[in-house]
Amino acid sequence: AGAYFTVVMAAAYPDVFAGAAPMAGGPYKCATTMTDAFSCMSPGVDKTGAAWATIIKAAYSGYTGSYPTMSVWAGDSDYTVKPMNSVEIVQGWTSVLGIDETADVTETIQTNTHTVYKNASGKALVELWSIKVMGHGITVDPDGTNGKAGGATNGYAIDKNVWSSYEVLKFWGLDNTDKIAPTVAISSPANNYDTGTSVTSLT
């Protein structure tokens, strides 16, 4: 439910959230009843990217601002939420974000497939991680096989040599790899500017 609710929040509150990362979830509003939810999860609902985009944008009618970037995760052996759901998320959000469905980057990381979709300026807006031989859950990497150790295994956290939480932070640019400190230039008011007013202490 968490991953499905992630896309709900991203669609309904694009003015609040800059990024979203559904893990083992499906597209926004692929079901509106409990009965439909089961067929939404398996086998899934097939629509075009444009059709999903129309549904997503209807969640906040009249909104003209930017939409969240999307980091999508799925196990290729997930029989609870079929992997096609992740593809449908990608199709919808690439359309919403105004980019095509052709991956600009496709790479294999620890046998897992990672695809990235960028805009014309080269900025990554959508990514998809397909985790090899993983069922319903999220991937962690406690021993750091992929270079960054993190996460602990439990029923739904599975060691597949990729720490999903860290990879999402990297995708959002929150991993502190940018070592250049920000600078601020204030042009107004000028230094030592006299406002012509005075402040009287009340004590």
Coordinates of C-alpha atoms in Angstrom, one line a residue:
A1 CA 0.0 0.0 0.0
G2 CA 2.9 2.4 0.7
A3 CA 4.2 2.3 -2.8
Y4 CA 0.8 2.8 -4.3
F5 CA 0.2 5.7 -1.9
T6 CA 3.5 7.2 -3.0
V7 CA 2.2 7.8 -6.5
V8 CA -1.1 9.1 -5.1
M9 CA 0.8 11.8 -3.1
A10 CA 3.0 12.6 -6.1
A11 CA 0.0 13.1 -8.4
A12 CA -2.3 14.9 -5.9
Y13 CA 0.4 17.2 -4.4
P14 CA 3.0 17.9 -7.1
D15 CA 3.4 21.4 -5.5
V16 CA 4.6 19.8 -2.3
F17 CA 6.8 16.9 -3.4
A18 CA 9.9 17.2 -5.6
G19 CA 10.5 13.5 -5.9
A20 CA 8.9 10.1 -5.3
A21 CA 10.2 6.6 -5.1
P22 CA 7.5 3.8 -5.3
M23 CA 9.0 0.4 -4.5
A24 CA 7.0 -2.6 -5.6
G25 CA 4.0 -0.4 -6.5
G26 CA 1.9 0.5 -9.4
P27 CA 0.5 3.5 -11.4
Y28 CA -1.8 6.2 -9.9
K29 CA -5.5 5.3 -9.9
C30 CA -5.1 1.9 -11.7
A31 CA -7.9 0.8 -9.4
T32 CA -10.7 2.7 -7.6
T33 CA -12.3 -0.3 -5.8
M34 CA -10.9 -3.1 -3.6
T35 CA -11.9 -5.7 -6.2
D36 CA -10.1 -3.8 -8.9
A37 CA -7.1 -3.4 -6.8
F38 CA -6.3 -7.1 -7.0
S39 CA -6.3 -7.1 -10.8
C40 CA -4.4 -3.9 -10.7
M41 CA -1.6 -5.6 -8.8
S42 CA -1.7 -8.8 -10.9
P43 CA -1.6 -9.0 -13.8
G44 CA -1.7 -5.1 -14.0
V45 CA -3.5 -2.5 -16.0
D46 CA -2.1 -1.6 -19.5
K47 CA -2.5 2.0 -20.7
T48 CA -0.5 4.3 -22.9
G49 CA 1.7 6.9 -21.2
A50 CA -0.6 9.7 -22.5
A51 CA -3.6 8.0 -20.9
W52 CA -1.8 7.6 -17.5
A53 CA -0.7 11.3 -17.8
T54 CA -4.3 12.4 -18.2
I55 CA -5.3 10.5 -15.1
I56 CA -2.3 11.8 -13.1
K57 CA -2.9 15.4 -14.1
A58 CA -6.6 15.1 -13.1
A59 CA -5.5 14.6 -9.5
Y60 CA -4.8 18.3 -9.4
S61 CA -6.9 19.9 -12.0
G62 CA -5.6 23.2 -13.3
Y63 CA -2.1 22.8 -11.9
T64 CA 0.6 24.1 -14.2
G65 CA 3.8 23.8 -12.1
S66 CA 6.5 21.1 -12.1
Y67 CA 5.9 17.5 -11.2
P68 CA 8.1 15.2 -9.0
T69 CA 10.9 13.2 -10.4
M70 CA 10.3 9.5 -10.1
S71 CA 12.5 6.6 -9.0
V72 CA 10.7 3.3 -9.7
W73 CA 11.7 0.0 -8.2
A74 CA 10.5 -3.5 -8.9
G75 CA 11.6 -7.1 -8.4
D76 CA 11.4 -9.0 -11.7
S77 CA 10.0 -12.0 -9.8
D78 CA 7.4 -10.1 -7.8
Y79 CA 4.2 -12.2 -8.1
T80 CA 2.2 -9.9 -5.7
V81 CA 2.6 -6.7 -7.7
K82 CA 3.6 -7.8 -11.2
P83 CA 6.7 -6.1 -12.7
M84 CA 4.6 -4.6 -15.6
N85 CA 3.2 -2.1 -13.0
S86 CA 6.6 -0.4 -12.8
V87 CA 6.7 0.0 -16.6
E88 CA 3.2 1.6 -16.4
I89 CA 4.5 4.1 -13.8
V90 CA 7.4 5.0 -16.0
Q91 CA 5.2 5.4 -19.1
G92 CA 2.8 7.7 -17.2
W93 CA 5.5 9.9 -15.5
T94 CA 7.7 10.3 -18.6
S95 CA 4.6 11.6 -20.3
V96 CA 3.7 13.9 -17.4
L97 CA 7.3 15.2 -17.3
G98 CA 7.4 15.8 -21.0
I99 CA 10.0 13.2 -22.0
D100 CA 9.9 10.1 -24.2
E101 CA 9.8 6.5 -23.1
T102 CA 13.1 5.6 -24.6
A103 CA 15.8 5.2 -22.0
D104 CA 18.8 7.4 -22.3
V105 CA 20.9 5.1 -20.0
T106 CA 20.7 1.3 -19.6
E107 CA 23.2 -0.4 -17.4
T108 CA 23.6 -3.6 -15.4
I109 CA 24.5 -3.2 -11.7
Q110 CA 25.1 -6.4 -9.8
T111 CA 22.9 -8.2 -12.4
N112 CA 20.1 -5.7 -11.9
T113 CA 18.9 -3.5 -14.7
H114 CA 18.9 0.2 -14.3
T115 CA 17.4 2.5 -16.9
V116 CA 17.3 6.3 -16.8
Y117 CA 15.1 8.8 -18.7
K118 CA 16.4 12.3 -19.2
N119 CA 15.0 15.6 -20.5
A120 CA 16.5 17.6 -23.4
S121 CA 19.0 19.2 -21.0
G122 CA 20.3 15.9 -19.9
K123 CA 18.7 16.0 -16.4
A124 CA 17.5 12.6 -15.2
L125 CA 13.7 12.8 -14.4
V126 CA 12.7 9.1 -14.2
E127 CA 14.6 6.0 -13.4
L128 CA 13.6 2.3 -13.2
W129 CA 15.4 -0.4 -11.3
S130 CA 14.5 -4.0 -12.2
I131 CA 15.9 -6.2 -9.4
K132 CA 17.0 -9.6 -10.6
V133 CA 15.2 -12.6 -9.0
M134 CA 13.5 -10.6 -6.3
G135 CA 10.0 -11.0 -5.2
H136 CA 7.8 -8.4 -3.4
G137 CA 10.0 -6.1 -1.3
I138 CA 12.8 -3.6 -1.4
T139 CA 16.5 -4.2 -2.0
V140 CA 19.2 -3.5 0.6
D141 CA 23.0 -4.1 0.6
P142 CA 24.2 -4.7 4.2
D143 CA 27.7 -5.7 3.3
G144 CA 28.3 -3.0 0.7
T145 CA 28.8 -5.3 -2.3
N146 CA 27.8 -2.5 -4.6
G147 CA 30.2 0.0 -2.8
K148 CA 27.8 1.5 -0.2
A149 CA 26.6 -0.6 2.7
G150 CA 23.2 0.0 4.1
G151 CA 19.9 -1.5 5.1
A152 CA 19.1 -4.6 7.1
T153 CA 17.3 -7.7 5.8
N154 CA 13.9 -8.7 7.1
G155 CA 10.8 -10.2 5.5
Y156 CA 10.4 -7.5 2.8
A157 CA 14.0 -6.1 2.8
I158 CA 16.1 -8.4 0.6
D159 CA 19.8 -8.3 0.1
K160 CA 20.3 -7.9 -3.7
N161 CA 23.5 -5.9 -3.5
V162 CA 21.9 -2.5 -4.1
W163 CA 20.9 -0.2 -1.3
S164 CA 17.7 1.2 -2.7
S165 CA 17.4 4.1 -0.2
Y166 CA 20.9 5.4 -1.0
E167 CA 20.4 5.1 -4.7
V168 CA 17.2 7.1 -4.4
L169 CA 19.1 9.8 -2.5
K170 CA 21.7 9.8 -5.3
F171 CA 19.0 10.2 -7.9
W172 CA 17.6 13.2 -6.0
G173 CA 21.0 14.7 -5.6
L174 CA 21.0 14.4 -1.8
D175 CA 24.0 12.2 -1.3
N176 CA 26.5 15.0 -0.5
T177 CA 28.6 14.3 -3.6
D178 CA 28.4 17.9 -4.5
K179 CA 31.2 19.5 -2.4
I180 CA 30.8 23.0 -3.7
A181 CA 29.2 25.2 -1.0
P182 CA 26.3 27.4 -2.1
T183 CA 26.8 31.1 -2.3
V184 CA 24.3 33.9 -2.0
A185 CA 24.6 37.5 -3.3
I186 CA 22.3 40.1 -1.8
S187 CA 22.0 43.2 -4.1
S188 CA 19.3 45.0 -2.1
P189 CA 19.3 46.6 0.3
A190 CA 22.8 47.9 0.0
N191 CA 25.3 47.4 2.8
N192 CA 24.7 50.0 5.6
Y193 CA 21.5 51.2 4.0
D194 CA 19.6 53.7 6.1
T195 CA 15.9 52.9 6.1
G196 CA 15.0 56.3 7.7
T197 CA 13.1 54.6 10.5
S198 CA 13.9 54.0 14.1
V199 CA 13.1 51.2 16.6
T200 CA 12.1 51.9 20.1
S201 CA 12.7 49.3 22.7
L202 CA 9.6 48.2 24.7
T203 CA 11.7 47.0 27.7

